[in-house]
Amino acid sequence: MYNSRMNKGEQLIKNVNNFAKPFLKWAGGKSQLLDQFESFFPSELKNTKISSYYEPFLGGGAVFLYLSQKFSIKNSYLFDINEEIVLAYKVIQKNVEDLIEFLFQYTRKYKKLSDSAQMKYFYAIREHYNQQMFEINFKKYSDKWFSRAAQLIFMNKTCFNGLFRVNSQGKFNVPFGRYKNPKILDEDNLRKISKLLQSSEIMVSDFETIKCRKVDSNTFVYYDPPYRPISKTASFTSYSKNDFNEKSQERLAQVFRELDKKEVKQMLSNSDPKNLDKNDNYFEHLYSGFNINRVKATRMINCNSEARGKINELIITNY
């Protein structure tokens, strides 16, 4: 049995291309950076000394999916302040087949429509989604969540640039994307994600909740907060109705320091202000005493076309 498990594990590591991928397109998603992240992950992951994994800004979940398939982690704790994102993950965890059926129905209808009718269908779904927000009980799991999660995925696959963006009222406000043949339903991927989520706790929560958890040297935390704007004219892509400003960045840095005292392994991503201002030492001051490294990322979702392309992003670790 032991050899069998090892063989399966080795085979899984080799077949990275068969790994489950994020079910949402995500601005600032980390899928493209996973190869570069490999050298920054704590060595304890490879030595199976990490028993608990926390991700307080779950978003698209690329890092969680990668780590949970490549390494042996007993328990995962996945948080996000965005109720809609948590709702979708919980539906995939608990009722993936019901979700697949709803997505199948949306896909079948959408594919039969003309281009102009597809646009009208998108806006009808978006309007219903936004109106339904006031009828959904985000604290009590129910079958009403199935169609809502399906609508979220449908809009994410068919909206402009695959953005998830809401206004101050929490309403989805991304326009239609005009894609020729979007892949709205990926049954195999959703089922893979569902299996990976079976040993996970998923909850709506602010990142500071982690301070109340039993974390220690066998815990690994990855933070992917909304990035600090790298220019005065830039702004966060809002994925929740709650702002994440510099005070929030400073709160996060304080949590990082508190968990460091407990010997928790921590890794954090953020924007690199030195892309535009070599003298901007904001993060050097905020995370003084920790390791600050840079990786290259391609960022395509930007209102300034000159800012698209390869830029540096920060990787901060306490190990």
PDB file of C-alpha atoms in Angstrom:
ATOM      1  CA  MET A   1       0.000   0.000   0.000  1.00  0.00           C
ATOM      2  CA  TYR A   2       2.829   2.405   0.900  1.00  0.00           C
ATOM      3  CA  ASN A   3       4.630   1.848  -2.425  1.00  0.00           C
ATOM      4  CA  SER A   4       1.367   2.228  -4.291  1.00  0.00           C
ATOM      5  CA  ARG A   5       0.727   5.576  -2.676  1.00  0.00           C
ATOM      6  CA  MET A   6       4.247   6.765  -3.412  1.00  0.00           C
ATOM      7  CA  ASN A   7       3.965   5.760  -7.064  1.00  0.00           C
ATOM      8  CA  LYS A   8       0.709   7.639  -7.399  1.00  0.00           C
ATOM      9  CA  GLY A   9       2.254  10.681  -5.746  1.00  0.00           C
ATOM     10  CA  GLU A  10       5.297  10.620  -8.019  1.00  0.00           C
ATOM     11  CA  GLN A  11       3.089  10.238 -11.063  1.00  0.00           C
ATOM     12  CA  LEU A  12       0.963  13.191  -9.933  1.00  0.00           C
ATOM     13  CA  ILE A  13       4.003  15.434  -9.591  1.00  0.00           C
ATOM     14  CA  LYS A  14       5.160  14.542 -13.109  1.00  0.00           C
ATOM     15  CA  ASN A  15       1.744  15.209 -14.645  1.00  0.00           C
ATOM     16  CA  VAL A  16       1.435  18.846 -13.633  1.00  0.00           C
ATOM     17  CA  ASN A  17      -0.419  19.566 -16.880  1.00  0.00           C
ATOM     18  CA  ASN A  18      -3.253  17.353 -15.626  1.00  0.00           C
ATOM     19  CA  PHE A  19      -3.658  19.328 -12.419  1.00  0.00           C
ATOM     20  CA  ALA A  20      -6.948  20.998 -11.605  1.00  0.00           C
ATOM     21  CA  LYS A  21      -6.861  24.672 -12.599  1.00  0.00           C
ATOM     22  CA  PRO A  22      -8.789  27.679 -11.221  1.00  0.00           C
ATOM     23  CA  PHE A  23     -12.439  27.586 -12.260  1.00  0.00           C
ATOM     24  CA  LEU A  24     -12.559  31.390 -12.538  1.00  0.00           C
ATOM     25  CA  LYS A  25     -10.543  33.753 -14.691  1.00  0.00           C
ATOM     26  CA  TRP A  26      -8.874  36.040 -12.194  1.00  0.00           C
ATOM     27  CA  ALA A  27      -7.208  39.424 -12.561  1.00  0.00           C
ATOM     28  CA  GLY A  28      -3.798  39.049 -10.930  1.00  0.00           C
ATOM     29  CA  GLY A  29      -4.192  35.260 -10.773  1.00  0.00           C
ATOM     30  CA  LYS A  30      -1.077  33.296  -9.887  1.00  0.00           C
ATOM     31  CA  SER A  31      -1.242  30.435 -12.397  1.00  0.00           C
ATOM     32  CA  GLN A  32       1.420  32.030 -14.590  1.00  0.00           C
ATOM     33  CA  LEU A  33       3.784  32.424 -11.625  1.00  0.00           C
ATOM     34  CA  LEU A  34       3.679  28.927 -10.160  1.00  0.00           C
ATOM     35  CA  ASP A  35       6.940  27.844 -11.807  1.00  0.00           C
ATOM     36  CA  GLN A  36       8.694  30.866 -10.295  1.00  0.00           C
ATOM     37  CA  PHE A  37       6.986  30.336  -6.934  1.00  0.00           C
ATOM     38  CA  GLU A  38       8.425  26.827  -6.698  1.00  0.00           C
ATOM     39  CA  SER A  39      11.772  28.026  -5.372  1.00  0.00           C
ATOM     40  CA  PHE A  40      10.102  30.253  -2.769  1.00  0.00           C
ATOM     41  CA  PHE A  41       7.845  27.657  -1.159  1.00  0.00           C
ATOM     42  CA  PRO A  42       9.124  26.443   2.241  1.00  0.00           C
ATOM     43  CA  SER A  43      11.278  23.310   2.106  1.00  0.00           C
ATOM     44  CA  GLU A  44       9.026  21.797   4.797  1.00  0.00           C
ATOM     45  CA  LEU A  45       6.380  21.238   2.114  1.00  0.00           C
ATOM     46  CA  LYS A  46       8.631  18.782   0.324  1.00  0.00           C
ATOM     47  CA  ASN A  47       9.576  17.127   3.605  1.00  0.00           C
ATOM     48  CA  THR A  48       5.857  16.693   4.500  1.00  0.00           C
ATOM     49  CA  LYS A  49       6.343  18.680   7.701  1.00  0.00           C
ATOM     50  CA  ILE A  50       3.590  21.150   6.799  1.00  0.00           C
ATOM     51  CA  SER A  51       0.316  19.809   8.165  1.00  0.00           C
ATOM     52  CA  SER A  52      -1.886  22.895   7.722  1.00  0.00           C
ATOM     53  CA  TYR A  53      -2.226  25.382   4.887  1.00  0.00           C
ATOM     54  CA  TYR A  54      -3.991  28.743   5.139  1.00  0.00           C
ATOM     55  CA  GLU A  55      -4.921  31.082   2.314  1.00  0.00           C
ATOM     56  CA  PRO A  56      -6.708  34.191   3.668  1.00  0.00           C
ATOM     57  CA  PHE A  57      -7.224  35.786   0.223  1.00  0.00           C
ATOM     58  CA  LEU A  58      -8.472  32.803  -1.759  1.00  0.00           C
ATOM     59  CA  GLY A  59      -9.599  34.476  -4.997  1.00  0.00           C
ATOM     60  CA  GLY A  60      -8.926  32.210  -7.969  1.00  0.00           C
ATOM     61  CA  GLY A  61      -7.180  29.662  -5.745  1.00  0.00           C
ATOM     62  CA  ALA A  62      -4.285  28.844  -8.105  1.00  0.00           C
ATOM     63  CA  VAL A  63      -1.726  28.405  -5.323  1.00  0.00           C
ATOM     64  CA  PHE A  64      -4.023  26.250  -3.171  1.00  0.00           C
ATOM     65  CA  LEU A  65      -4.845  23.981  -6.116  1.00  0.00           C
ATOM     66  CA  TYR A  66      -1.191  23.601  -7.043  1.00  0.00           C
ATOM     67  CA  LEU A  67       0.048  22.872  -3.532  1.00  0.00           C
ATOM     68  CA  SER A  68      -2.774  20.484  -2.683  1.00  0.00           C
ATOM     69  CA  GLN A  69      -1.969  18.358  -5.749  1.00  0.00           C
ATOM     70  CA  LYS A  70       1.802  18.439  -5.518  1.00  0.00           C
ATOM     71  CA  PHE A  71       2.381  18.095  -1.788  1.00  0.00           C
ATOM     72  CA  SER A  72       0.872  16.202   1.103  1.00  0.00           C
ATOM     73  CA  ILE A  73      -1.087  18.689   3.219  1.00  0.00           C
ATOM     74  CA  LYS A  74      -3.523  17.303   5.756  1.00  0.00           C
ATOM     75  CA  ASN A  75      -5.800  20.311   6.238  1.00  0.00           C
ATOM     76  CA  SER A  76      -6.477  23.480   4.244  1.00  0.00           C
ATOM     77  CA  TYR A  77      -8.229  26.594   5.522  1.00  0.00           C
ATOM     78  CA  LEU A  78      -9.460  28.888   2.778  1.00  0.00           C
ATOM     79  CA  PHE A  79     -10.792  32.359   3.568  1.00  0.00           C
ATOM     80  CA  ASP A  80     -12.042  35.260   1.509  1.00  0.00           C
ATOM     81  CA  ILE A  81     -13.932  38.425   2.384  1.00  0.00           C
ATOM     82  CA  ASN A  82     -15.972  38.059  -0.802  1.00  0.00           C
ATOM     83  CA  GLU A  83     -19.189  36.171  -0.042  1.00  0.00           C
ATOM     84  CA  GLU A  84     -19.803  35.306  -3.697  1.00  0.00           C
ATOM     85  CA  ILE A  85     -16.438  33.619  -4.120  1.00  0.00           C
ATOM     86  CA  VAL A  86     -16.882  31.584  -0.948  1.00  0.00           C
ATOM     87  CA  LEU A  87     -20.387  30.594  -2.059  1.00  0.00           C
ATOM     88  CA  ALA A  88     -19.031  29.221  -5.346  1.00  0.00           C
ATOM     89  CA  TYR A  89     -16.262  27.237  -3.650  1.00  0.00           C
ATOM     90  CA  LYS A  90     -18.698  25.705  -1.182  1.00  0.00           C
ATOM     91  CA  VAL A  91     -21.056  24.642  -3.968  1.00  0.00           C
ATOM     92  CA  ILE A  92     -18.174  22.974  -5.805  1.00  0.00           C
ATOM     93  CA  GLN A  93     -17.176  21.275  -2.570  1.00  0.00           C
ATOM     94  CA  LYS A  94     -20.642  20.021  -1.631  1.00  0.00           C
ATOM     95  CA  ASN A  95     -22.768  19.800  -4.803  1.00  0.00           C
ATOM     96  CA  VAL A  96     -20.549  19.864  -7.865  1.00  0.00           C
ATOM     97  CA  GLU A  97     -22.921  17.733  -9.969  1.00  0.00           C
ATOM     98  CA  ASP A  98     -25.821  20.138  -9.399  1.00  0.00           C
ATOM     99  CA  LEU A  99     -23.548  23.012 -10.386  1.00  0.00           C
ATOM    100  CA  ILE A 100     -22.501  21.175 -13.551  1.00  0.00           C
ATOM    101  CA  GLU A 101     -26.149  20.661 -14.504  1.00  0.00           C
ATOM    102  CA  PHE A 102     -26.928  24.376 -14.163  1.00  0.00           C
ATOM    103  CA  LEU A 103     -23.839  25.305 -16.176  1.00  0.00           C
ATOM    104  CA  PHE A 104     -24.800  22.783 -18.838  1.00  0.00           C
ATOM    105  CA  GLN A 105     -28.207  24.418 -19.218  1.00  0.00           C
ATOM    106  CA  TYR A 106     -26.715  27.936 -19.422  1.00  0.00           C
ATOM    107  CA  THR A 107     -24.113  26.765 -21.947  1.00  0.00           C
ATOM    108  CA  ARG A 108     -26.598  24.948 -24.168  1.00  0.00           C
ATOM    109  CA  LYS A 109     -28.879  27.974 -24.383  1.00  0.00           C
ATOM    110  CA  TYR A 110     -26.035  30.443 -24.880  1.00  0.00           C
ATOM    111  CA  LYS A 111     -24.425  28.481 -27.738  1.00  0.00           C
ATOM    112  CA  LYS A 112     -27.688  28.441 -29.733  1.00  0.00           C
ATOM    113  CA  LEU A 113     -28.022  32.235 -29.750  1.00  0.00           C
ATOM    114  CA  SER A 114     -26.823  34.782 -32.295  1.00  0.00           C
ATOM    115  CA  ASP A 115     -24.086  37.218 -31.285  1.00  0.00           C
ATOM    116  CA  SER A 116     -26.555  39.975 -30.451  1.00  0.00           C
ATOM    117  CA  ALA A 117     -28.818  37.561 -28.580  1.00  0.00           C
ATOM    118  CA  GLN A 118     -25.851  36.255 -26.574  1.00  0.00           C
ATOM    119  CA  MET A 119     -25.136  39.782 -25.396  1.00  0.00           C
ATOM    120  CA  LYS A 120     -28.767  40.267 -24.339  1.00  0.00           C
ATOM    121  CA  TYR A 121     -28.682  36.908 -22.552  1.00  0.00           C
ATOM    122  CA  PHE A 122     -25.516  37.920 -20.673  1.00  0.00           C
ATOM    123  CA  TYR A 123     -27.059  41.167 -19.449  1.00  0.00           C
ATOM    124  CA  ALA A 124     -30.253  39.374 -18.451  1.00  0.00           C
ATOM    125  CA  ILE A 125     -28.224  36.915 -16.360  1.00  0.00           C
ATOM    126  CA  ARG A 126     -26.225  39.785 -14.847  1.00  0.00           C
ATOM    127  CA  GLU A 127     -29.387  41.699 -13.952  1.00  0.00           C
ATOM    128  CA  HIS A 128     -30.963  38.641 -12.327  1.00  0.00           C
ATOM    129  CA  TYR A 129     -27.715  37.912 -10.479  1.00  0.00           C
ATOM    130  CA  ASN A 130     -27.559  41.417  -9.047  1.00  0.00           C
ATOM    131  CA  GLN A 131     -31.224  41.473  -8.042  1.00  0.00           C
ATOM    132  CA  GLN A 132     -30.984  38.042  -6.440  1.00  0.00           C
ATOM    133  CA  MET A 133     -28.180  39.288  -4.175  1.00  0.00           C
ATOM    134  CA  PHE A 134     -30.772  40.640  -1.745  1.00  0.00           C
ATOM    135  CA  GLU A 135     -32.599  37.291  -1.598  1.00  0.00           C
ATOM    136  CA  ILE A 136     -29.600  35.050  -0.952  1.00  0.00           C
ATOM    137  CA  ASN A 137     -28.715  34.074   2.602  1.00  0.00           C
ATOM    138  CA  PHE A 138     -24.924  33.849   2.414  1.00  0.00           C
ATOM    139  CA  LYS A 139     -24.735  32.410   5.922  1.00  0.00           C
ATOM    140  CA  LYS A 140     -27.003  29.420   5.318  1.00  0.00           C
ATOM    141  CA  TYR A 141     -26.127  26.866   2.656  1.00  0.00           C
ATOM    142  CA  SER A 142     -29.075  25.999   0.407  1.00  0.00           C
ATOM    143  CA  ASP A 143     -29.951  24.768  -3.079  1.00  0.00           C
ATOM    144  CA  LYS A 144     -30.457  28.410  -4.099  1.00  0.00           C
ATOM    145  CA  TRP A 145     -26.678  28.641  -4.100  1.00  0.00           C
ATOM    146  CA  PHE A 146     -26.346  26.250  -7.066  1.00  0.00           C
ATOM    147  CA  SER A 147     -27.778  28.551  -9.716  1.00  0.00           C
ATOM    148  CA  ARG A 148     -25.996  31.563  -8.234  1.00  0.00           C
ATOM    149  CA  ALA A 149     -22.614  29.867  -8.420  1.00  0.00           C
ATOM    150  CA  ALA A 150     -23.399  28.825 -11.998  1.00  0.00           C
ATOM    151  CA  GLN A 151     -24.335  32.384 -12.932  1.00  0.00           C
ATOM    152  CA  LEU A 152     -21.106  33.684 -11.446  1.00  0.00           C
ATOM    153  CA  ILE A 153     -19.033  31.213 -13.476  1.00  0.00           C
ATOM    154  CA  PHE A 154     -21.091  31.899 -16.626  1.00  0.00           C
ATOM    155  CA  MET A 155     -20.526  35.660 -16.350  1.00  0.00           C
ATOM    156  CA  ASN A 156     -16.839  35.228 -15.541  1.00  0.00           C
ATOM    157  CA  LYS A 157     -16.342  33.200 -18.727  1.00  0.00           C
ATOM    158  CA  THR A 158     -18.332  35.527 -20.972  1.00  0.00           C
ATOM    159  CA  CYS A 159     -17.628  39.007 -19.576  1.00  0.00           C
ATOM    160  CA  PHE A 160     -14.914  41.421 -20.709  1.00  0.00           C
ATOM    161  CA  ASN A 161     -11.403  40.116 -19.905  1.00  0.00           C
ATOM    162  CA  GLY A 162     -12.793  37.552 -17.460  1.00  0.00           C
ATOM    163  CA  LEU A 163     -12.838  40.124 -14.685  1.00  0.00           C
ATOM    164  CA  PHE A 164     -14.559  39.769 -11.349  1.00  0.00           C
ATOM    165  CA  ARG A 165     -15.461  43.311 -10.370  1.00  0.00           C
ATOM    166  CA  VAL A 166     -18.259  44.747  -8.270  1.00  0.00           C
ATOM    167  CA  ASN A 167     -19.357  48.262  -7.362  1.00  0.00           C
ATOM    168  CA  SER A 168     -19.697  49.733  -3.862  1.00  0.00           C
ATOM    169  CA  GLN A 169     -23.092  48.015  -3.521  1.00  0.00           C
ATOM    170  CA  GLY A 170     -21.597  44.640  -4.309  1.00  0.00           C
ATOM    171  CA  LYS A 171     -23.220  44.420  -7.767  1.00  0.00           C
ATOM    172  CA  PHE A 172     -21.354  42.741 -10.610  1.00  0.00           C
ATOM    173  CA  ASN A 173     -20.677  45.440 -13.212  1.00  0.00           C
ATOM    174  CA  VAL A 174     -18.346  43.992 -15.864  1.00  0.00           C
ATOM    175  CA  PRO A 175     -19.662  44.347 -19.464  1.00  0.00           C
ATOM    176  CA  PHE A 176     -20.140  41.618 -22.054  1.00  0.00           C
ATOM    177  CA  GLY A 177     -16.946  40.153 -23.527  1.00  0.00           C
ATOM    178  CA  ARG A 178     -17.908  39.144 -27.099  1.00  0.00           C
ATOM    179  CA  TYR A 179     -15.910  35.899 -27.070  1.00  0.00           C
ATOM    180  CA  LYS A 180     -16.491  33.580 -30.030  1.00  0.00           C
ATOM    181  CA  ASN A 181     -16.454  30.265 -28.173  1.00  0.00           C
ATOM    182  CA  PRO A 182     -15.945  30.649 -24.408  1.00  0.00           C
ATOM    183  CA  LYS A 183     -15.500  27.460 -22.365  1.00  0.00           C
ATOM    184  CA  ILE A 184     -18.249  27.986 -19.825  1.00  0.00           C
ATOM    185  CA  LEU A 185     -18.405  24.426 -18.528  1.00  0.00           C
ATOM    186  CA  ASP A 186     -15.369  22.275 -17.720  1.00  0.00           C
ATOM    187  CA  GLU A 187     -16.862  19.235 -15.998  1.00  0.00           C
ATOM    188  CA  ASP A 188     -13.603  17.367 -15.470  1.00  0.00           C
ATOM    189  CA  ASN A 189     -11.880  20.341 -13.860  1.00  0.00           C
ATOM    190  CA  LEU A 190     -14.795  21.109 -11.543  1.00  0.00           C
ATOM    191  CA  ARG A 191     -14.883  17.503 -10.328  1.00  0.00           C
ATOM    192  CA  LYS A 192     -11.129  17.550  -9.669  1.00  0.00           C
ATOM    193  CA  ILE A 193     -11.474  20.759  -7.645  1.00  0.00           C
ATOM    194  CA  SER A 194     -14.381  19.282  -5.701  1.00  0.00           C
ATOM    195  CA  LYS A 195     -12.231  16.339  -4.610  1.00  0.00           C
ATOM    196  CA  LEU A 196      -9.423  18.645  -3.518  1.00  0.00           C
ATOM    197  CA  LEU A 197     -11.823  20.722  -1.437  1.00  0.00           C
ATOM    198  CA  GLN A 198     -13.160  17.803   0.594  1.00  0.00           C
ATOM    199  CA  SER A 199     -10.595  18.279   3.362  1.00  0.00           C
ATOM    200  CA  SER A 200     -10.829  22.085   3.312  1.00  0.00           C
ATOM    201  CA  GLU A 201     -12.599  24.523   5.571  1.00  0.00           C
ATOM    202  CA  ILE A 202     -13.979  27.402   3.489  1.00  0.00           C
ATOM    203  CA  MET A 203     -15.351  30.539   5.070  1.00  0.00           C
ATOM    204  CA  VAL A 204     -16.095  34.231   4.620  1.00  0.00           C
ATOM    205  CA  SER A 205     -13.577  36.004   6.795  1.00  0.00           C
ATOM    206  CA  ASP A 206     -11.188  38.908   7.118  1.00  0.00           C
ATOM    207  CA  PHE A 207      -7.538  37.852   7.048  1.00  0.00           C
ATOM    208  CA  GLU A 208      -7.052  38.755  10.727  1.00  0.00           C
ATOM    209  CA  THR A 209      -9.109  35.695  11.673  1.00  0.00           C
ATOM    210  CA  ILE A 210      -5.958  33.658  11.249  1.00  0.00           C
ATOM    211  CA  LYS A 211      -4.561  35.138  14.482  1.00  0.00           C
ATOM    212  CA  CYS A 212      -7.260  33.250  16.389  1.00  0.00           C
ATOM    213  CA  ARG A 213      -6.322  29.907  14.852  1.00  0.00           C
ATOM    214  CA  LYS A 214      -3.970  27.285  16.223  1.00  0.00           C
ATOM    215  CA  VAL A 215      -0.999  27.893  13.964  1.00  0.00           C
ATOM    216  CA  ASP A 216       2.597  26.879  14.536  1.00  0.00           C
ATOM    217  CA  SER A 217       5.837  25.917  12.811  1.00  0.00           C
ATOM    218  CA  ASN A 218       3.975  23.196  10.875  1.00  0.00           C
ATOM    219  CA  THR A 219       1.673  25.792   9.293  1.00  0.00           C
ATOM    220  CA  PHE A 220       2.174  27.490   5.928  1.00  0.00           C
ATOM    221  CA  VAL A 221       0.268  30.673   5.059  1.00  0.00           C
ATOM    222  CA  TYR A 222       0.155  32.227   1.606  1.00  0.00           C
ATOM    223  CA  TYR A 223      -1.222  35.768   1.321  1.00  0.00           C
ATOM    224  CA  ASP A 224      -2.351  37.234  -1.997  1.00  0.00           C
ATOM    225  CA  PRO A 225      -4.065  40.480  -0.961  1.00  0.00           C
ATOM    226  CA  PRO A 226      -5.450  43.118  -3.323  1.00  0.00           C
ATOM    227  CA  TYR A 227      -2.288  44.759  -4.589  1.00  0.00           C
ATOM    228  CA  ARG A 228      -1.167  48.212  -3.595  1.00  0.00           C
ATOM    229  CA  PRO A 229      -1.488  50.500  -6.661  1.00  0.00           C
ATOM    230  CA  ILE A 230       1.909  51.181  -8.215  1.00  0.00           C
ATOM    231  CA  SER A 231       0.930  54.680  -9.354  1.00  0.00           C
ATOM    232  CA  LYS A 232      -1.248  57.537  -8.151  1.00  0.00           C
ATOM    233  CA  THR A 233      -3.661  57.020 -11.054  1.00  0.00           C
ATOM    234  CA  ALA A 234      -3.961  53.261 -10.640  1.00  0.00           C
ATOM    235  CA  SER A 235      -6.633  51.572  -8.540  1.00  0.00           C
ATOM    236  CA  PHE A 236      -7.419  48.129  -7.213  1.00  0.00           C
ATOM    237  CA  THR A 237      -9.587  45.855  -9.269  1.00  0.00           C
ATOM    238  CA  SER A 238     -12.451  45.705  -6.810  1.00  0.00           C
ATOM    239  CA  TYR A 239     -13.539  42.145  -6.183  1.00  0.00           C
ATOM    240  CA  SER A 240     -15.522  42.963  -3.065  1.00  0.00           C
ATOM    241  CA  LYS A 241     -17.478  45.944  -1.775  1.00  0.00           C
ATOM    242  CA  ASN A 242     -14.813  46.418   0.910  1.00  0.00           C
ATOM    243  CA  ASP A 243     -11.838  48.659   0.157  1.00  0.00           C
ATOM    244  CA  PHE A 244      -8.314  47.372   0.750  1.00  0.00           C
ATOM    245  CA  ASN A 245      -6.254  50.493   1.330  1.00  0.00           C
ATOM    246  CA  GLU A 246      -2.852  51.238   2.820  1.00  0.00           C
ATOM    247  CA  LYS A 247      -4.204  50.876   6.353  1.00  0.00           C
ATOM    248  CA  SER A 248      -5.282  47.363   5.356  1.00  0.00           C
ATOM    249  CA  GLN A 249      -1.795  46.688   3.985  1.00  0.00           C
ATOM    250  CA  GLU A 250      -0.349  47.788   7.321  1.00  0.00           C
ATOM    251  CA  ARG A 251      -2.794  45.594   9.264  1.00  0.00           C
ATOM    252  CA  LEU A 252      -1.679  42.678   7.130  1.00  0.00           C
ATOM    253  CA  ALA A 253       1.974  43.390   7.814  1.00  0.00           C
ATOM    254  CA  GLN A 254       1.214  43.370  11.543  1.00  0.00           C
ATOM    255  CA  VAL A 255      -0.463  39.959  11.231  1.00  0.00           C
ATOM    256  CA  PHE A 256       2.598  38.757   9.321  1.00  0.00           C
ATOM    257  CA  ARG A 257       4.840  39.853  12.192  1.00  0.00           C
ATOM    258  CA  GLU A 258       2.631  38.309  14.865  1.00  0.00           C
ATOM    259  CA  LEU A 259       2.576  34.941  13.117  1.00  0.00           C
ATOM    260  CA  ASP A 260       6.310  35.119  12.556  1.00  0.00           C
ATOM    261  CA  LYS A 261       6.727  35.066  16.344  1.00  0.00           C
ATOM    262  CA  LYS A 262       4.850  31.739  16.314  1.00  0.00           C
ATOM    263  CA  GLU A 263       7.319  30.407  13.707  1.00  0.00           C
ATOM    264  CA  VAL A 264       4.544  30.069  11.101  1.00  0.00           C
ATOM    265  CA  LYS A 265       5.946  29.776   7.558  1.00  0.00           C
ATOM    266  CA  GLN A 266       4.588  32.737   5.561  1.00  0.00           C
ATOM    267  CA  MET A 267       4.738  33.887   1.951  1.00  0.00           C
ATOM    268  CA  LEU A 268       3.120  37.038   0.583  1.00  0.00           C
ATOM    269  CA  SER A 269       2.670  38.500  -2.911  1.00  0.00           C
ATOM    270  CA  ASN A 270       2.214  42.152  -3.774  1.00  0.00           C
ATOM    271  CA  SER A 271       2.932  44.775  -6.402  1.00  0.00           C
ATOM    272  CA  ASP A 272       6.414  46.199  -6.748  1.00  0.00           C
ATOM    273  CA  PRO A 273       6.269  50.019  -6.571  1.00  0.00           C
ATOM    274  CA  LYS A 274       9.792  50.153  -7.977  1.00  0.00           C
ATOM    275  CA  ASN A 275       8.348  49.345 -11.395  1.00  0.00           C
ATOM    276  CA  LEU A 276       7.610  53.066 -11.640  1.00  0.00           C
ATOM    277  CA  ASP A 277       9.540  54.665  -8.785  1.00  0.00           C
ATOM    278  CA  LYS A 278      12.941  53.241  -7.847  1.00  0.00           C
ATOM    279  CA  ASN A 279      12.865  55.251  -4.634  1.00  0.00           C
ATOM    280  CA  ASP A 280       9.552  53.873  -3.369  1.00  0.00           C
ATOM    281  CA  ASN A 281      10.534  51.732  -0.385  1.00  0.00           C
ATOM    282  CA  TYR A 282       7.015  51.215   0.982  1.00  0.00           C
ATOM    283  CA  PHE A 283       7.278  47.432   1.283  1.00  0.00           C
ATOM    284  CA  GLU A 284      10.927  47.501   2.356  1.00  0.00           C
ATOM    285  CA  HIS A 285       9.840  49.556   5.346  1.00  0.00           C
ATOM    286  CA  LEU A 286       6.623  47.610   5.966  1.00  0.00           C
ATOM    287  CA  TYR A 287       8.371  44.217   5.906  1.00  0.00           C
ATOM    288  CA  SER A 288      11.804  45.197   7.174  1.00  0.00           C
ATOM    289  CA  GLY A 289      13.684  42.194   8.520  1.00  0.00           C
ATOM    290  CA  PHE A 290      12.009  39.749   6.103  1.00  0.00           C
ATOM    291  CA  ASN A 291      13.115  38.393   2.729  1.00  0.00           C
ATOM    292  CA  ILE A 292      11.897  40.447  -0.242  1.00  0.00           C
ATOM    293  CA  ASN A 293      12.332  38.935  -3.699  1.00  0.00           C
ATOM    294  CA  ARG A 294      11.012  39.754  -7.159  1.00  0.00           C
ATOM    295  CA  VAL A 295       9.416  37.654  -9.889  1.00  0.00           C
ATOM    296  CA  LYS A 296       8.392  38.582 -13.436  1.00  0.00           C
ATOM    297  CA  ALA A 297       4.677  38.668 -14.216  1.00  0.00           C
ATOM    298  CA  THR A 298       2.716  39.450 -17.348  1.00  0.00           C
ATOM    299  CA  ARG A 299      -0.204  41.668 -16.501  1.00  0.00           C
ATOM    300  CA  MET A 300      -2.659  42.208 -19.349  1.00  0.00           C
ATOM    301  CA  ILE A 301      -5.610  43.797 -17.545  1.00  0.00           C
ATOM    302  CA  ASN A 302      -4.650  47.437 -17.326  1.00  0.00           C
ATOM    303  CA  CYS A 303      -6.353  50.591 -18.582  1.00  0.00           C
ATOM    304  CA  ASN A 304      -2.938  51.967 -19.587  1.00  0.00           C
ATOM    305  CA  SER A 305      -1.712  49.991 -22.600  1.00  0.00           C
ATOM    306  CA  GLU A 306       1.875  51.132 -21.955  1.00  0.00           C
ATOM    307  CA  ALA A 307       1.770  49.387 -18.573  1.00  0.00           C
ATOM    308  CA  ARG A 308       0.962  45.988 -20.046  1.00  0.00           C
ATOM    309  CA  GLY A 309       3.618  43.320 -20.334  1.00  0.00           C
ATOM    310  CA  LYS A 310       6.340  42.039 -18.015  1.00  0.00           C
ATOM    311  CA  ILE A 311       6.559  43.747 -14.630  1.00  0.00           C
ATOM    312  CA  ASN A 312       8.068  42.829 -11.277  1.00  0.00           C
ATOM    313  CA  GLU A 313       5.954  41.543  -8.415  1.00  0.00           C
ATOM    314  CA  LEU A 314       7.145  41.027  -4.858  1.00  0.00           C
ATOM    315  CA  ILE A 315       7.466  37.772  -2.962  1.00  0.00           C
ATOM    316  CA  ILE A 316       7.970  38.294   0.770  1.00  0.00           C
ATOM    317  CA  THR A 317       8.834  35.389   3.076  1.00  0.00           C
ATOM    318  CA  ASN A 318       9.855  34.965   6.710  1.00  0.00           C
ATOM    319  CA  TYR A 319      11.998  31.890   6.073  1.00  0.00           C
TER     320      TYR A 319
END
